[in-house]
Amino acid sequence: MNRRASNAAKFLSELKRRSVFKVAAVYAATAWGASMGAAELLPAFGAPDWSVRAFVLLAMLGLPIAIVIAWAYEITPQGIVRDGIEAPEVAAPRPAAASRTTMLLGPAGSVHVTWQDARGVHERTFTRDFRIGRDESCELHLDDPLISRRHVEVGHSDGVWWISDLGSSNGTMLDQRRISRARLPPVSVVRLYDTGPPLRLEVRTVTHARTITAPGPGTPSK
C-alpha cells in the first residue's frame, strides 16, 4: 500500500513538473472561449448548424493531444525539447549497493561524486564523460522527479573538467551559482534545482592509469 501511495505521489509530482495540469487548464479555458465565439459567429456568417457542433467536437478531441504533448516535451531555455523519448543509450555499470564504489583512474584524472539519499551515502568515480539525470541511460542515475531526464553532463576537454547543463527544466547550481557551462574547481557542490540534494564533486588528477573496483556484497576481497 505504501509503495502504491509512493508511486502515485511520484506520478502526480511528475505531472506537475511537466506542467500537464497547467496545459490542460489553459487548453480547456481557451477551447471553451473559442466554442462560445464559434456558436455566435458561425451562424452569423451563414455556416450550417452542424458546423458549431463539429467545432466543439474538434476542440474536445484536442484536449488529450495537448496533454500528450505536455507530457512528452519540456520547455527549456533552449526551446521545446523532447523529454527523454529518444532511444536509451548504453549506461555504465551501476553499483550493486550504496557501499560499493567504482574508481576508474586514467590520464585525464577523474571526478569523484558523493551524494546522499534515503538509502544512505553513495560514491562514484569517473574518468570519462558522464551524464547525471533521471533517465536510466545516464551514467549517474538519480530518481528525483524534479531532476530532468538528462540534466547535466560532466566532461573533460582542453585539459580540464567541465560541467554543462543540458537544457534542464530547473537549472543547475554550481557552488550556489546558476550555470549553463562552467569549469569544475577542485572541489565543488552541485545542486540540480534550488533546493535539491547536494552532490559533492572532487576533481582528482593522477600521473598514471589504473583501475580499482571495490568488491560488492558477497564478493570475497583479494
XYZ file of N, CA and C in Angstrom:
666
model
N 0.833 -1.202 0.000
C 0.000 0.000 0.000
C 0.868 1.252 0.000
N 1.925 1.226 0.836
C 2.823 2.368 0.888
C 3.528 2.582 -0.446
N 3.864 1.461 -1.101
C 4.528 1.572 -2.398
C 3.595 2.178 -3.430
N 2.321 1.774 -3.398
C 1.359 2.360 -4.342
C 1.191 3.846 -4.091
N 1.116 4.218 -2.811
C 0.975 5.641 -2.478
C 2.204 6.418 -2.920
N 3.392 5.813 -2.754
C 4.620 6.478 -3.173
C 4.668 6.642 -4.687
N 4.264 5.598 -5.415
C 4.244 5.684 -6.877
C 3.242 6.726 -7.351
N 2.073 6.781 -6.681
C 1.062 7.776 -7.047
C 1.569 9.183 -6.791
N 2.271 9.368 -5.666
C 2.820 10.692 -5.347
C 3.871 11.100 -6.371
N 4.721 10.143 -6.788
C 5.738 10.447 -7.791
C 5.097 10.792 -9.129
N 4.023 10.061 -9.470
C 3.348 10.320 -10.743
C 2.717 11.712 -10.742
N 2.063 12.085 -9.619
C 1.474 13.416 -9.520
C 2.541 14.499 -9.574
N 3.662 14.234 -8.916
C 4.769 15.196 -8.951
C 5.309 15.358 -10.362
N 5.368 14.242 -11.091
C 5.851 14.304 -12.473
C 4.875 15.069 -13.362
N 3.572 14.880 -13.122
C 2.572 15.639 -13.881
C 2.719 17.138 -13.636
N 2.967 17.503 -12.369
C 3.160 18.925 -12.053
C 4.435 19.456 -12.680
N 5.523 18.657 -12.609
C 6.788 19.130 -13.164
C 6.686 19.384 -14.657
N 5.949 18.541 -15.354
C 5.807 18.695 -16.799
C 4.695 19.672 -17.180
N 4.077 20.309 -16.166
C 3.026 21.318 -16.390
C 1.820 20.745 -17.117
N 1.534 19.459 -16.896
C 0.393 18.829 -17.571
C -0.916 19.456 -17.108
N -1.051 19.689 -15.784
C -2.283 20.290 -15.267
C -2.468 21.700 -15.814
N -1.379 22.464 -15.866
C -1.466 23.841 -16.365
C -1.882 23.863 -17.837
N -1.253 22.998 -18.630
C -1.576 22.937 -20.059
C -3.031 22.536 -20.265
N -3.506 21.537 -19.495
C -4.892 21.086 -19.639
C -5.870 22.204 -19.274
N -5.561 22.943 -18.183
C -6.456 24.024 -17.760
C -6.484 25.155 -18.785
N -5.309 25.536 -19.287
C -5.248 26.613 -20.282
C -5.956 26.205 -21.563
N -5.736 24.957 -21.984
C -6.391 24.494 -23.210
C -7.905 24.466 -23.042
N -8.382 23.933 -21.902
C -9.828 23.855 -21.681
C -10.466 25.234 -21.680
N -9.818 26.202 -21.021
C -10.370 27.559 -20.992
C -10.377 28.177 -22.382
N -9.292 27.965 -23.120
C -9.212 28.521 -24.474
C -10.243 27.873 -25.399
N -10.367 26.540 -25.310
C -11.327 25.834 -26.160
C -12.762 26.257 -25.845
N -13.053 26.456 -24.536
C -14.404 26.889 -24.152
C -14.712 28.271 -24.728
N -13.753 29.200 -24.587
C -13.966 30.534 -25.135
C -14.127 30.521 -26.645
N -13.299 29.699 -27.325
C -13.390 29.613 -28.780
C -14.722 29.003 -29.210
N -15.222 28.024 -28.448
C -16.506 27.394 -28.781
C -17.652 28.389 -28.630
N -17.593 29.197 -27.553
C -18.637 30.216 -27.370
C -18.605 31.218 -28.520
N -17.392 31.600 -28.931
C -17.283 32.527 -30.046
C -17.792 31.917 -31.347
N -17.469 30.624 -31.547
C -17.931 29.959 -32.763
C -19.451 29.857 -32.795
N -20.063 29.601 -31.635
C -21.525 29.496 -31.579
C -22.205 30.807 -31.966
N -21.531 31.919 -31.705
C -22.097 33.224 -32.058
C -21.767 33.630 -33.489
N -20.527 33.363 -33.924
C -20.061 33.903 -35.195
C -20.394 33.039 -36.407
N -20.298 31.704 -36.231
C -20.525 30.854 -37.409
C -21.926 31.010 -38.010
N -22.997 31.001 -37.181
C -24.324 31.222 -37.791
C -24.444 32.596 -38.441
N -23.760 33.596 -37.874
C -23.842 34.939 -38.442
C -23.230 35.000 -39.841
N -22.298 34.094 -40.132
C -21.690 34.055 -41.460
C -22.356 33.017 -42.361
N -23.516 32.530 -41.937
C -24.271 31.613 -42.774
C -23.801 30.181 -42.734
N -22.966 29.817 -41.733
C -22.491 28.440 -41.630
C -23.639 27.535 -41.184
N -23.679 26.289 -41.640
C -24.766 25.369 -41.240
C -24.704 25.060 -39.739
N -25.813 24.552 -39.189
C -25.882 24.280 -37.750
C -24.850 23.252 -37.290
N -24.585 22.257 -38.147
C -23.651 21.206 -37.733
C -22.221 21.715 -37.580
N -21.899 22.867 -38.168
C -20.526 23.379 -38.101
C -20.140 23.740 -36.665
N -21.116 24.245 -35.874
C -20.818 24.589 -34.472
C -20.525 23.318 -33.680
N -21.363 22.276 -33.895
C -21.133 21.010 -33.187
C -19.795 20.396 -33.587
N -19.431 20.489 -34.858
C -18.154 19.953 -35.316
C -16.982 20.710 -34.682
N -17.129 22.029 -34.562
C -16.067 22.835 -33.953
C -15.859 22.437 -32.491
N -16.970 22.293 -31.758
C -16.867 21.915 -30.344
C -16.256 20.526 -30.197
N -16.662 19.576 -31.062
C -16.124 18.221 -31.004
C -14.625 18.208 -31.271
N -14.185 18.969 -32.267
C -12.754 19.034 -32.562
C -11.985 19.647 -31.398
N -12.577 20.655 -30.770
C -11.916 21.269 -29.614
C -11.773 20.265 -28.478
N -12.801 19.430 -28.268
C -12.732 18.413 -27.212
C -11.693 17.352 -27.538
N -11.599 16.965 -28.802
C -10.619 15.952 -29.197
C -9.187 16.466 -29.072
N -9.025 17.772 -29.116
C -7.678 18.334 -28.990
C -7.123 18.283 -27.587
N -7.991 18.121 -26.565
C -7.519 18.119 -25.184
C -6.541 16.980 -24.887
N -6.885 15.714 -25.209
C -5.905 14.647 -24.942
C -4.613 14.817 -25.730
N -4.696 15.413 -26.925
C -3.483 15.655 -27.706
C -2.587 16.659 -26.988
N -3.207 17.715 -26.440
C -2.439 18.718 -25.699
C -1.783 18.103 -24.464
N -2.496 17.187 -23.788
C -1.942 16.534 -22.598
C -0.751 15.655 -22.969
N -0.858 14.913 -24.064
C 0.242 14.047 -24.508
C 1.470 14.882 -24.865
N 1.255 16.013 -25.548
C 2.372 16.883 -25.919
C 3.027 17.462 -24.675
N 2.223 17.865 -23.684
C 2.781 18.408 -22.441
C 3.600 17.356 -21.704
N 3.173 16.094 -21.772
C 3.901 15.011 -21.094
C 5.218 14.696 -21.813
N 5.188 14.721 -23.141
C 6.341 14.256 -23.921
C 7.405 15.316 -24.132
N 7.049 16.605 -23.964
C 8.007 17.669 -24.259
C 8.239 18.541 -23.044
N 9.452 19.122 -22.982
C 9.820 20.055 -21.933
C 10.093 21.419 -22.542
N 9.692 22.476 -21.815
C 10.029 23.831 -22.222
C 11.299 24.224 -21.492
N 12.372 24.441 -22.220
C 13.677 24.747 -21.632
C 14.165 26.085 -22.171
N 15.258 26.641 -21.593
C 15.813 27.881 -22.137
C 16.237 27.766 -23.588
N 16.499 26.530 -24.062
C 16.876 26.322 -25.459
C 15.679 26.083 -26.368
N 14.478 26.121 -25.812
C 13.265 25.894 -26.586
C 12.531 24.648 -26.119
N 11.626 24.142 -26.957
C 10.839 22.961 -26.627
C 11.602 21.725 -27.094
N 11.883 20.817 -26.166
C 12.658 19.615 -26.481
C 11.911 18.393 -25.998
N 12.231 17.262 -26.597
C 11.632 16.005 -26.171
C 12.149 15.631 -24.797
N 11.248 15.165 -23.930
C 11.629 14.828 -22.555
C 11.925 13.341 -22.447
N 13.133 12.956 -22.866
C 13.594 11.580 -22.661
C 12.898 10.552 -23.514
N 12.365 10.932 -24.709
C 11.689 9.952 -25.555
C 12.679 9.218 -26.458
N 13.861 9.821 -26.666
C 14.815 9.200 -27.570
C 15.274 7.850 -27.048
N 15.838 7.058 -27.947
C 16.249 5.703 -27.587
C 17.318 5.748 -26.512
N 17.227 4.852 -25.545
C 18.221 4.853 -24.472
C 19.588 4.430 -24.975
N 20.618 4.986 -24.337
C 21.975 4.625 -24.677
C 22.496 3.617 -23.668
N 23.630 3.007 -24.013
C 24.215 2.031 -23.109
C 24.749 2.759 -21.888
N 24.326 2.347 -20.717
C 24.728 3.011 -19.485
C 25.906 2.287 -18.867
N 26.711 3.050 -18.146
C 27.824 2.452 -17.423
C 27.290 1.616 -16.281
N 27.987 0.563 -15.860
C 27.512 -0.277 -14.760
C 27.276 0.540 -13.513
N 26.164 0.268 -12.822
C 25.823 0.962 -11.601
C 26.191 0.101 -10.404
N 26.515 0.712 -9.275
C 26.881 -0.058 -8.089
C 25.748 -0.950 -7.648
N 26.062 -2.134 -7.153
C 25.039 -3.057 -6.672
C 24.492 -2.625 -5.329
N 25.220 -1.824 -4.581
C 24.750 -1.367 -3.276
C 25.366 -0.019 -2.999
N 24.806 0.673 -1.951
C 25.240 2.023 -1.642
C 26.691 2.059 -1.217
N 27.194 0.966 -0.655
C 28.542 0.961 -0.133
C 29.579 0.664 -1.203
N 29.135 0.287 -2.404
C 30.086 -0.087 -3.453
C 30.560 1.148 -4.203
N 31.828 1.252 -4.457
C 32.412 2.382 -5.155
C 33.251 1.872 -6.310
N 33.028 2.437 -7.487
C 33.836 2.085 -8.645
C 34.752 3.246 -8.973
N 36.048 2.992 -9.047
C 37.021 4.036 -9.324
C 37.745 3.689 -10.615
N 37.692 4.610 -11.570
C 38.369 4.413 -12.843
C 39.321 5.586 -13.042
N 40.586 5.359 -12.810
C 41.565 6.436 -12.863
C 42.342 6.360 -14.162
N 42.421 7.469 -14.872
C 43.099 7.491 -16.152
C 43.963 8.720 -16.304
N 44.566 8.925 -17.499
C 45.474 10.049 -17.723
C 44.818 11.403 -17.493
N 43.514 11.530 -17.764
C 42.829 12.813 -17.585
C 42.427 13.047 -16.141
N 42.753 12.128 -15.266
C 42.293 12.247 -13.891
C 40.888 11.694 -13.769
N 40.178 12.126 -12.745
C 38.842 11.607 -12.509
C 38.011 12.625 -11.749
N 36.712 12.381 -11.757
C 35.782 13.184 -10.961
C 35.089 12.245 -9.986
N 35.255 12.506 -8.721
C 34.666 11.678 -7.669
C 33.393 12.379 -7.176
N 32.266 11.659 -7.239
C 30.969 12.229 -6.875
C 30.450 11.538 -5.618
N 30.036 12.327 -4.645
C 29.454 11.814 -3.404
C 28.103 12.477 -3.185
N 27.096 11.684 -2.862
C 25.780 12.238 -2.558
C 25.062 11.322 -1.577
N 23.966 11.797 -1.044
C 23.216 11.050 -0.039
C 21.734 11.095 -0.364
N 21.059 9.953 -0.168
C 19.609 9.908 -0.308
C 19.046 9.040 0.809
N 17.806 8.608 0.658
C 17.148 7.848 1.725
C 17.829 6.499 1.977
N 18.579 5.995 1.008
C 19.249 4.702 1.164
C 20.651 4.820 1.746
N 21.141 6.042 1.909
C 22.453 6.223 2.502
C 23.373 7.059 1.629
N 24.660 6.949 1.905
C 25.683 7.714 1.188
C 26.179 6.895 -0.004
N 26.350 7.560 -1.154
C 26.793 6.892 -2.378
C 28.044 7.584 -2.907
N 28.857 6.812 -3.601
C 30.070 7.350 -4.208
C 30.282 6.723 -5.585
N 30.670 7.550 -6.546
C 31.073 7.056 -7.868
C 32.255 7.885 -8.343
N 33.136 7.277 -9.105
C 34.273 7.988 -9.667
C 34.337 7.699 -11.160
N 34.518 8.746 -11.971
C 34.502 8.623 -13.425
C 35.781 9.218 -14.018
N 36.272 8.585 -15.073
C 37.388 9.155 -15.834
C 36.954 9.595 -17.220
N 35.771 9.194 -17.637
C 35.250 9.595 -18.933
C 34.016 10.473 -18.734
N 33.611 11.139 -19.809
C 32.437 11.997 -19.755
C 31.249 11.207 -19.217
N 30.447 11.842 -18.396
C 29.264 11.170 -17.857
C 28.136 12.175 -17.690
N 26.929 11.636 -17.672
C 25.740 12.472 -17.514
C 25.037 12.126 -16.206
N 24.384 13.124 -15.664
C 23.601 12.951 -14.446
C 22.153 13.299 -14.776
N 21.225 12.437 -14.387
C 19.824 12.720 -14.667
C 18.914 11.616 -14.180
N 17.638 11.779 -14.481
C 16.617 10.842 -14.022
C 16.479 9.632 -14.944
N 16.998 9.742 -16.150
C 16.849 8.660 -17.108
C 17.817 7.519 -16.789
N 17.362 6.297 -17.027
C 18.174 5.121 -16.732
C 19.452 5.083 -17.570
N 19.461 5.772 -18.723
C 20.644 5.743 -19.578
C 21.769 6.621 -19.049
N 21.487 7.482 -18.077
C 22.536 8.338 -17.518
C 23.507 7.501 -16.694
N 24.781 7.817 -16.822
C 25.786 7.078 -16.066
C 25.588 7.256 -14.561
N 25.100 8.425 -14.158
C 24.760 8.655 -12.755
C 23.265 8.938 -12.698
N 22.497 7.916 -12.333
C 21.030 7.980 -12.341
C 20.525 8.399 -10.962
N 19.668 9.435 -10.933
C 19.072 9.924 -9.691
C 17.560 9.912 -9.851
N 16.882 9.188 -8.986
C 15.432 9.032 -9.084
C 14.750 10.161 -8.314
N 14.654 11.321 -8.955
C 14.041 12.504 -8.357
C 13.207 13.190 -9.432
N 11.887 13.353 -9.224
C 11.032 13.919 -10.278
C 11.366 15.350 -10.653
N 12.069 16.083 -9.804
C 12.431 17.461 -10.115
C 13.708 17.562 -10.936
N 14.386 16.439 -11.122
C 15.585 16.390 -11.953
C 15.186 15.972 -13.361
N 15.707 16.653 -14.372
C 15.380 16.322 -15.755
C 15.964 14.963 -16.137
N 15.409 14.385 -17.180
C 15.856 13.052 -17.588
C 17.362 13.050 -17.903
N 17.812 14.027 -18.624
C 19.243 14.222 -18.861
C 19.550 15.644 -18.430
N 20.044 15.789 -17.223
C 20.119 17.102 -16.589
C 21.441 17.812 -16.883
N 22.554 17.175 -16.550
C 23.863 17.794 -16.786
C 24.834 16.765 -17.361
N 25.887 17.282 -17.963
C 26.972 16.433 -18.441
C 28.282 16.961 -17.873
N 29.108 16.061 -17.403
C 30.445 16.411 -16.933
C 31.434 15.780 -17.910
N 32.295 16.609 -18.492
C 33.215 16.100 -19.497
C 34.587 16.731 -19.392
N 35.556 16.067 -19.999
C 36.947 16.529 -19.969
C 37.337 17.032 -21.339
N 37.806 18.273 -21.421
C 38.306 18.835 -22.672
C 39.275 19.966 -22.354
N 40.205 20.182 -23.268
C 41.214 21.240 -23.105
C 41.984 21.096 -21.795
N 42.136 19.859 -21.340
C 42.923 19.613 -20.146
C 42.219 19.856 -18.828
N 40.928 20.199 -18.863
C 40.192 20.457 -17.615
C 38.823 19.782 -17.688
N 38.180 19.648 -16.539
C 36.833 19.091 -16.446
C 35.812 20.215 -16.459
N 34.716 19.998 -17.211
C 33.651 20.983 -17.340
C 32.325 20.348 -16.941
N 31.403 21.183 -16.480
C 30.034 20.739 -16.220
C 29.100 21.596 -17.064
N 28.181 20.946 -17.769
C 27.288 21.636 -18.697
C 25.846 21.246 -18.427
N 24.981 22.235 -18.285
C 23.552 21.978 -18.158
C 23.000 21.572 -19.528
N 22.170 20.532 -19.578
C 21.651 20.002 -20.842
C 20.257 20.534 -21.143
N 20.020 21.808 -20.813
C 18.702 22.392 -21.046
C 17.663 21.886 -20.071
N 18.068 21.691 -18.815
C 17.165 21.130 -17.810
C 16.018 22.083 -17.489
N 14.962 21.542 -16.894
C 13.795 22.351 -16.538
C 14.073 23.276 -15.365
N 14.823 22.798 -14.367
C 15.005 23.558 -13.131
C 16.414 24.102 -12.950
N 17.276 23.971 -13.947
C 18.592 24.581 -13.882
C 19.604 23.806 -13.065
N 20.845 24.286 -13.087
C 21.958 23.656 -12.380
C 22.697 24.712 -11.579
N 22.953 24.411 -10.307
C 23.663 25.326 -9.418
C 25.042 24.746 -9.109
N 26.086 25.514 -9.381
C 27.458 25.128 -9.040
C 27.950 26.083 -7.963
N 28.131 25.549 -6.748
C 28.546 26.384 -5.608
C 27.633 27.603 -5.473
N 26.310 27.347 -5.481
C 25.267 28.356 -5.284
C 25.200 29.371 -6.424
N 25.755 29.021 -7.578
C 25.700 29.918 -8.736
C 25.106 29.155 -9.915
N 24.052 29.721 -10.505
C 23.401 29.056 -11.635
C 24.315 29.135 -12.861
N 24.507 27.993 -13.511
C 25.423 27.944 -14.653
C 24.773 27.232 -15.829
N 25.305 27.508 -17.020
C 24.965 26.717 -18.201
C 26.158 25.841 -18.582
N 27.365 26.404 -18.435
C 28.591 25.627 -18.616
C 29.679 26.303 -17.804
N 30.438 25.534 -17.056
C 31.476 26.103 -16.213
C 32.569 25.088 -15.967
N 33.763 25.593 -15.674
C 34.886 24.727 -15.331
C 34.725 24.255 -13.894
N 34.984 22.974 -13.674
C 34.861 22.431 -12.322
C 36.089 22.814 -11.493
N 35.877 23.400 -10.321
C 37.002 23.637 -9.410
C 37.436 22.322 -8.775
N 38.539 22.316 -8.025
C 38.996 21.063 -7.402
C 37.930 20.385 -6.557
N 37.169 21.179 -5.801
C 36.062 20.641 -5.004
C 34.875 21.585 -5.164
N 33.697 21.023 -5.410
C 32.514 21.860 -5.605
C 31.273 21.124 -5.146
N 30.191 21.890 -4.980
C 28.889 21.337 -4.628
C 27.910 21.705 -5.732
N 27.240 20.707 -6.276
C 26.292 20.899 -7.366
C 24.891 20.534 -6.884
N 23.930 21.387 -7.217
C 22.514 21.096 -6.967
C 21.787 21.169 -8.301
N 20.883 20.218 -8.532
C 20.186 20.138 -9.806
C 18.841 20.853 -9.780
N 18.525 21.480 -8.686
C 17.487 22.501 -8.571
C 17.754 23.233 -7.265
N 17.095 24.368 -7.062
C 17.487 25.280 -5.983
C 17.566 24.607 -4.619
N 16.604 23.747 -4.313
C 16.582 23.089 -3.007
C 16.949 21.613 -3.101
N 17.592 21.223 -4.197
C 17.928 19.818 -4.413
C 19.039 19.339 -3.498
N 19.150 18.031 -3.333
C 20.215 17.473 -2.500
C 21.582 17.786 -3.093
N 22.584 18.089 -2.262
C 23.899 18.460 -2.780
C 24.676 17.252 -3.295
N 25.367 17.452 -4.400
C 26.303 16.468 -4.935
C 27.703 17.070 -4.818
N 28.584 16.388 -4.110
C 29.951 16.879 -3.941
C 30.830 16.290 -5.044
N 31.425 17.168 -5.855
C 32.283 16.752 -6.953
C 33.722 17.133 -6.629
N 34.609 16.154 -6.704
C 36.026 16.379 -6.437
C 36.835 15.955 -7.659
N 37.568 16.900 -8.222
C 38.416 16.609 -9.371
C 39.744 16.063 -8.868
N 40.087 14.873 -9.348
C 41.334 14.225 -8.928
C 42.244 14.055 -10.132
N 43.513 14.369 -9.950
C 44.479 14.199 -11.033
C 45.446 13.088 -10.679
N 45.891 12.331 -11.697
C 46.828 11.229 -11.495
C 47.894 11.293 -12.572
N 48.985 10.630 -12.346
C 50.088 10.610 -13.312
C 50.164 9.303 -14.078
N 49.343 8.324 -13.684
C 49.333 7.048 -14.396
C 47.931 6.475 -14.332
N 47.670 5.523 -15.226
C 46.326 4.962 -15.322
C 46.235 3.670 -14.529
N 45.165 3.521 -13.806
C 44.912 2.269 -13.117
C 43.415 2.160 -12.852
N 42.946 0.962 -12.663
C 41.526 0.712 -12.431
C 41.369 -0.040 -11.130
N 40.513 0.479 -10.253
C 40.237 -0.160 -8.976
C 38.734 -0.302 -8.832
N 38.261 -1.507 -8.583
C 36.836 -1.728 -8.371
C 36.629 -2.307 -6.989
N 35.877 -1.589 -6.153
C 35.615 -2.076 -4.804
C 34.703 -3.274 -4.879
N 34.900 -4.322 -4.066
C 34.063 -5.524 -4.122
C 32.653 -5.223 -3.664
N 31.688 -5.865 -4.300
C 30.292 -5.705 -3.903
C 29.963 -6.679 -2.795
N 28.711 -6.638 -2.322
C 28.294 -7.538 -1.258
C 28.443 -8.993 -1.667
N 29.021 -9.813 -0.805
C 29.159 -11.233 -1.081
C 30.362 -11.583 -1.915
N 31.138 -10.542 -2.342
C 32.326 -10.821 -3.145
C 33.531 -10.866 -2.252
N 34.268 -11.963 -2.202
C 35.431 -12.037 -1.306
C 36.518 -11.101 -1.769
N 37.124 -10.397 -0.844
C 38.211 -9.483 -1.170
C 39.483 -10.284 -1.392
N 40.344 -9.744 -2.265
C 41.588 -10.436 -2.593
C 42.772 -9.738 -1.939
